[in-house]
């Protein structure tokens, strides 16, 4: 038995092929543990069974159903969960702190930061915590990062993800998998959208439960709406239930 990560890369298919050539008795398990967007085609595309794992392991029921909907054998899709569904203290009390969950892409990072800068210029009571993707530190010039962070209401996180989530009642994201974890614990997810783009939102299936923003005016309207405590608690509870299916406990 051989276990490997499954993210849709070409090397994964080649590895499966080589392993079968090496020994036909090898059983291959591929573990898919990431997010899924609405128009995502990988890792669901099929070439030939010789290039695919014998069994696919998933991190949650949402992903398992997605594979089955793409005509994979339901008896060969096994949900084993993930550590991302940790023991947490649920919180859903509104404050004016928003956690920015950035991408590894520099363009995406700059887009999120510029959006936050625009909000802070007009609404000084909102504070942002920017959580950088680990890959950014290798790609991004620190001086340039300081340059684009031109507002004191935006600080760079130095804490763990869990501590950041606990301190912020809302999150701003594009396609971050950490958004699912944050929403699981009671933070309200606000998806930042671009006009005329295909959705990259991993939480697209619950658009009726959450609000999205195209501009700073949209964002402020969402914050104003969330100040209704009953609305905030009702929505975060429903969103959390969905996210627990996205990342099941092991």
Short mmCIF file of C-alpha atoms in Angstrom, two decimals:
data_model
loop_
_atom_site.label_atom_id
_atom_site.label_comp_id
_atom_site.label_asym_id
_atom_site.label_seq_id
_atom_site.Cartn_x
_atom_site.Cartn_y
_atom_site.Cartn_z
CA UNK A 1 0.00 0.00 0.00
CA UNK A 2 1.31 3.43 -0.95
CA UNK A 3 -0.24 6.72 0.14
CA UNK A 4 0.32 9.99 -1.69
CA UNK A 5 -1.15 13.48 -1.72
CA UNK A 6 -3.63 14.18 -4.50
CA UNK A 7 -3.85 17.73 -5.83
CA UNK A 8 -4.16 17.25 -9.58
CA UNK A 9 -0.50 17.57 -10.56
CA UNK A 10 0.89 15.67 -13.56
CA UNK A 11 3.59 14.01 -11.44
CA UNK A 12 0.91 12.28 -9.38
CA UNK A 13 -0.44 10.55 -12.49
CA UNK A 14 3.05 9.60 -13.64
CA UNK A 15 3.86 8.21 -10.20
CA UNK A 16 0.73 6.02 -10.24
CA UNK A 17 1.72 4.76 -13.68
CA UNK A 18 5.30 3.98 -12.62
CA UNK A 19 4.17 2.22 -9.43
CA UNK A 20 1.89 -0.10 -11.38
CA UNK A 21 4.68 -0.89 -13.81
CA UNK A 22 6.89 -1.70 -10.84
CA UNK A 23 4.44 -4.03 -9.11
CA UNK A 24 0.86 -4.69 -10.16
CA UNK A 25 -0.03 -5.71 -6.58
CA UNK A 26 0.63 -2.24 -5.17
CA UNK A 27 -2.53 -0.53 -3.94
CA UNK A 28 -2.41 3.28 -4.25
CA UNK A 29 -4.30 5.69 -1.99
CA UNK A 30 -4.51 9.36 -2.98
CA UNK A 31 -5.47 11.87 -0.26
CA UNK A 32 -7.25 15.05 -1.38
CA UNK A 33 -7.25 17.51 1.52
CA UNK A 34 -7.69 20.88 -0.16
CA UNK A 35 -10.58 23.13 -1.15
CA UNK A 36 -12.82 22.92 -4.22
CA UNK A 37 -14.10 25.86 -6.27
CA UNK A 38 -17.14 25.85 -8.53
CA UNK A 39 -15.36 25.51 -11.87
CA UNK A 40 -12.40 23.43 -10.72
CA UNK A 41 -11.55 20.51 -12.98
CA UNK A 42 -8.57 19.05 -11.15
CA UNK A 43 -8.14 16.48 -9.66
CA UNK A 44 -11.38 15.20 -11.18
CA UNK A 45 -10.16 14.75 -14.76
CA UNK A 46 -9.54 11.19 -15.86
CA UNK A 47 -7.07 9.91 -18.43
CA UNK A 48 -6.95 6.19 -17.72
CA UNK A 49 -7.29 4.13 -14.56
CA UNK A 50 -3.60 3.27 -14.71
CA UNK A 51 -2.81 6.93 -13.97
CA UNK A 52 -5.18 7.19 -11.00
CA UNK A 53 -5.08 5.93 -7.38
CA UNK A 54 -7.07 2.81 -6.56
CA UNK A 55 -8.75 4.63 -3.68
CA UNK A 56 -9.27 8.32 -3.02
CA UNK A 57 -9.23 9.59 0.55
CA UNK A 58 -10.95 12.89 1.33
CA UNK A 59 -10.88 15.41 4.16
CA UNK A 60 -14.66 15.75 4.33
CA UNK A 61 -18.09 14.76 3.07
CA UNK A 62 -18.32 17.78 0.74
CA UNK A 63 -15.24 16.63 -1.20
CA UNK A 64 -16.38 13.01 -1.19
CA UNK A 65 -19.71 13.97 -2.79
CA UNK A 66 -17.87 16.04 -5.38
CA UNK A 67 -15.78 13.06 -6.51
CA UNK A 68 -18.87 10.86 -6.67
CA UNK A 69 -20.68 13.50 -8.75
CA UNK A 70 -17.77 13.29 -11.23
CA UNK A 71 -18.52 9.58 -11.80
CA UNK A 72 -15.94 8.14 -9.43
CA UNK A 73 -16.83 4.80 -7.82
CA UNK A 74 -18.49 5.71 -4.51
CA UNK A 75 -17.08 2.55 -2.90
CA UNK A 76 -13.54 3.75 -3.62
CA UNK A 77 -13.97 7.24 -2.12
CA UNK A 78 -13.23 7.17 1.61
CA UNK A 79 -13.67 10.16 3.91
CA UNK A 80 -10.97 10.03 6.61
CA UNK A 81 -11.24 13.66 7.80
CA UNK A 82 -8.42 16.06 8.63
CA UNK A 83 -6.60 17.68 11.53
CA UNK A 84 -8.04 21.01 10.24
CA UNK A 85 -11.19 20.13 12.17
CA UNK A 86 -9.52 20.71 15.52
CA UNK A 87 -10.96 21.04 18.99
CA UNK A 88 -11.94 24.68 19.07
CA UNK A 89 -13.97 27.07 21.13
CA UNK A 90 -16.82 28.37 19.02
CA UNK A 91 -17.05 32.15 19.00
CA UNK A 92 -19.51 34.36 17.18
CA UNK A 93 -19.41 37.72 18.91
CA UNK A 94 -19.08 40.62 16.52
CA UNK A 95 -16.16 43.03 16.74
CA UNK A 96 -14.58 45.36 14.22
CA UNK A 97 -11.54 43.19 13.57
CA UNK A 98 -11.25 41.46 10.22
CA UNK A 99 -8.71 38.78 9.33
CA UNK A 100 -7.32 38.96 5.79
CA UNK A 101 -6.42 35.50 4.52
CA UNK A 102 -4.02 36.08 1.66
CA UNK A 103 -2.99 33.89 -1.26
CA UNK A 104 0.44 32.76 -2.42
CA UNK A 105 -0.02 34.90 -5.53
CA UNK A 106 1.53 38.37 -5.23
CA UNK A 107 -1.20 39.90 -7.40
CA UNK A 108 -3.88 38.46 -5.16
CA UNK A 109 -2.10 39.70 -2.03
CA UNK A 110 -1.82 43.23 -3.43
CA UNK A 111 -5.49 43.16 -4.44
CA UNK A 112 -6.59 42.24 -0.90
CA UNK A 113 -4.27 44.78 0.75
CA UNK A 114 -5.36 47.60 -1.56
CA UNK A 115 -8.98 46.80 -0.80
CA UNK A 116 -8.30 47.01 2.96
CA UNK A 117 -6.36 50.26 2.49
CA UNK A 118 -9.33 51.83 0.74
CA UNK A 119 -11.66 50.86 3.57
CA UNK A 120 -9.32 52.18 6.27
CA UNK A 121 -9.09 55.58 4.57
CA UNK A 122 -12.82 56.14 5.06
CA UNK A 123 -13.67 53.92 8.04
CA UNK A 124 -11.01 54.26 10.70
CA UNK A 125 -12.85 52.14 13.28
CA UNK A 126 -12.23 48.91 11.32
CA UNK A 127 -8.98 47.04 11.97
CA UNK A 128 -7.46 44.40 9.72
CA UNK A 129 -5.00 41.64 10.56
CA UNK A 130 -3.14 40.41 7.49
CA UNK A 131 -2.17 36.75 7.60
CA UNK A 132 0.42 36.06 4.93
CA UNK A 133 0.58 32.82 2.98
CA UNK A 134 3.84 30.96 3.84
CA UNK A 135 4.99 31.10 0.20
CA UNK A 136 4.81 34.90 0.16
CA UNK A 137 7.93 35.26 2.29
CA UNK A 138 10.01 33.72 -0.49
CA UNK A 139 8.40 35.75 -3.28
CA UNK A 140 7.78 39.18 -1.81
CA UNK A 141 10.16 42.01 -1.01
CA UNK A 142 9.59 43.05 2.62
CA UNK A 143 10.16 46.73 1.85
CA UNK A 144 7.48 46.62 -0.83
CA UNK A 145 5.10 44.98 1.62
CA UNK A 146 5.68 47.83 4.09
CA UNK A 147 5.10 50.29 1.25
CA UNK A 148 1.69 48.93 0.25
CA UNK A 149 0.64 48.63 3.90
CA UNK A 150 0.17 52.36 4.22
CA UNK A 151 -2.42 52.36 6.99
CA UNK A 152 -1.92 51.83 10.71
CA UNK A 153 -5.20 49.93 10.89
CA UNK A 154 -3.64 47.01 9.00
CA UNK A 155 -1.13 44.88 10.90
CA UNK A 156 0.73 41.74 9.88
CA UNK A 157 -0.07 38.69 11.98
CA UNK A 158 2.61 37.18 14.19
CA UNK A 159 0.24 34.69 15.82
CA UNK A 160 -0.99 31.21 15.04
CA UNK A 161 -3.96 30.80 12.72
CA UNK A 162 -6.18 29.73 15.62
CA UNK A 163 -5.32 32.83 17.67
CA UNK A 164 -5.96 35.07 14.67
CA UNK A 165 -9.34 33.45 14.11
CA UNK A 166 -10.32 33.86 17.76
CA UNK A 167 -9.58 37.58 17.72
CA UNK A 168 -11.51 38.41 14.52
CA UNK A 169 -15.24 38.07 14.01
CA UNK A 170 -15.00 38.45 10.22
CA UNK A 171 -12.61 37.21 7.56
CA UNK A 172 -11.83 38.61 4.12
CA UNK A 173 -10.68 36.05 1.57
CA UNK A 174 -10.49 35.06 -2.09
CA UNK A 175 -9.78 31.33 -2.31
CA UNK A 176 -8.01 30.50 0.93
CA UNK A 177 -8.66 27.10 2.49
CA UNK A 178 -8.12 28.71 5.89
CA UNK A 179 -11.39 30.56 5.31
CA UNK A 180 -13.21 27.25 5.81
CA UNK A 181 -11.41 26.69 9.11
CA UNK A 182 -12.16 30.23 10.28
CA UNK A 183 -15.83 29.98 9.34
CA UNK A 184 -16.01 26.66 11.17
CA UNK A 185 -15.16 28.43 14.43
CA UNK A 186 -17.73 31.21 14.09
CA UNK A 187 -16.00 33.93 12.06
CA UNK A 188 -18.18 35.35 9.29
CA UNK A 189 -16.64 34.86 5.80
CA UNK A 190 -16.72 37.81 3.39
CA UNK A 191 -15.63 36.83 -0.09
CA UNK A 192 -13.92 39.58 -2.10
CA UNK A 193 -15.02 39.26 -5.71
CA UNK A 194 -13.85 40.67 -9.00
CA UNK A 195 -16.38 41.46 -11.68
CA UNK A 196 -16.61 39.11 -14.66
CA UNK A 197 -14.45 36.38 -13.14
CA UNK A 198 -15.16 32.69 -12.68
CA UNK A 199 -15.73 32.00 -9.00
CA UNK A 200 -12.70 30.83 -7.00
CA UNK A 201 -14.65 30.78 -3.74
CA UNK A 202 -14.36 27.46 -1.84
CA UNK A 203 -17.61 28.30 -0.04
CA UNK A 204 -19.64 28.91 -3.20
CA UNK A 205 -22.25 26.31 -2.23
CA UNK A 206 -23.50 28.46 0.66
CA UNK A 207 -23.75 31.82 -1.09
CA UNK A 208 -27.24 32.20 0.36
CA UNK A 209 -25.77 32.18 3.88
CA UNK A 210 -22.91 34.61 3.34
CA UNK A 211 -22.43 37.98 1.68
CA UNK A 212 -19.78 38.96 -0.86
CA UNK A 213 -18.16 42.31 -1.61
CA UNK A 214 -17.07 43.92 -4.87
CA UNK A 215 -15.98 47.21 -3.32
CA UNK A 216 -15.52 49.01 0.01
CA UNK A 217 -19.15 50.19 0.06
CA UNK A 218 -20.32 46.56 -0.14
CA UNK A 219 -17.98 45.63 2.71
CA UNK A 220 -19.30 48.40 4.99
CA UNK A 221 -22.90 47.43 4.23
CA UNK A 222 -22.08 43.85 5.24
CA UNK A 223 -20.48 44.97 8.51
CA UNK A 224 -23.55 47.12 9.23
CA UNK A 225 -25.85 44.18 8.59
CA UNK A 226 -23.78 41.93 10.84
CA UNK A 227 -24.30 44.34 13.74
CA UNK A 228 -27.72 42.75 14.04
CA UNK A 229 -26.76 40.14 16.68
CA UNK A 230 -29.53 37.72 15.78
CA UNK A 231 -28.59 37.79 12.10
CA UNK A 232 -24.89 37.37 12.89
CA UNK A 233 -25.40 34.39 15.20
CA UNK A 234 -27.91 32.68 12.92
CA UNK A 235 -25.66 32.96 9.87
CA UNK A 236 -22.41 31.96 11.59
CA UNK A 237 -24.07 28.92 13.17
CA UNK A 238 -25.39 27.72 9.79
CA UNK A 239 -22.09 28.40 8.02
CA UNK A 240 -20.17 26.55 10.73
CA UNK A 241 -22.32 23.44 10.30
CA UNK A 242 -21.52 23.36 6.59
CA UNK A 243 -17.78 23.86 7.16
CA UNK A 244 -17.65 20.94 9.60
CA UNK A 245 -18.72 18.76 6.66
CA UNK A 246 -16.06 20.35 4.47
CA UNK A 247 -13.32 19.41 6.93
CA UNK A 248 -14.52 16.47 9.03
CA UNK A 249 -12.83 15.43 12.25
CA UNK A 250 -10.57 12.36 11.81
#
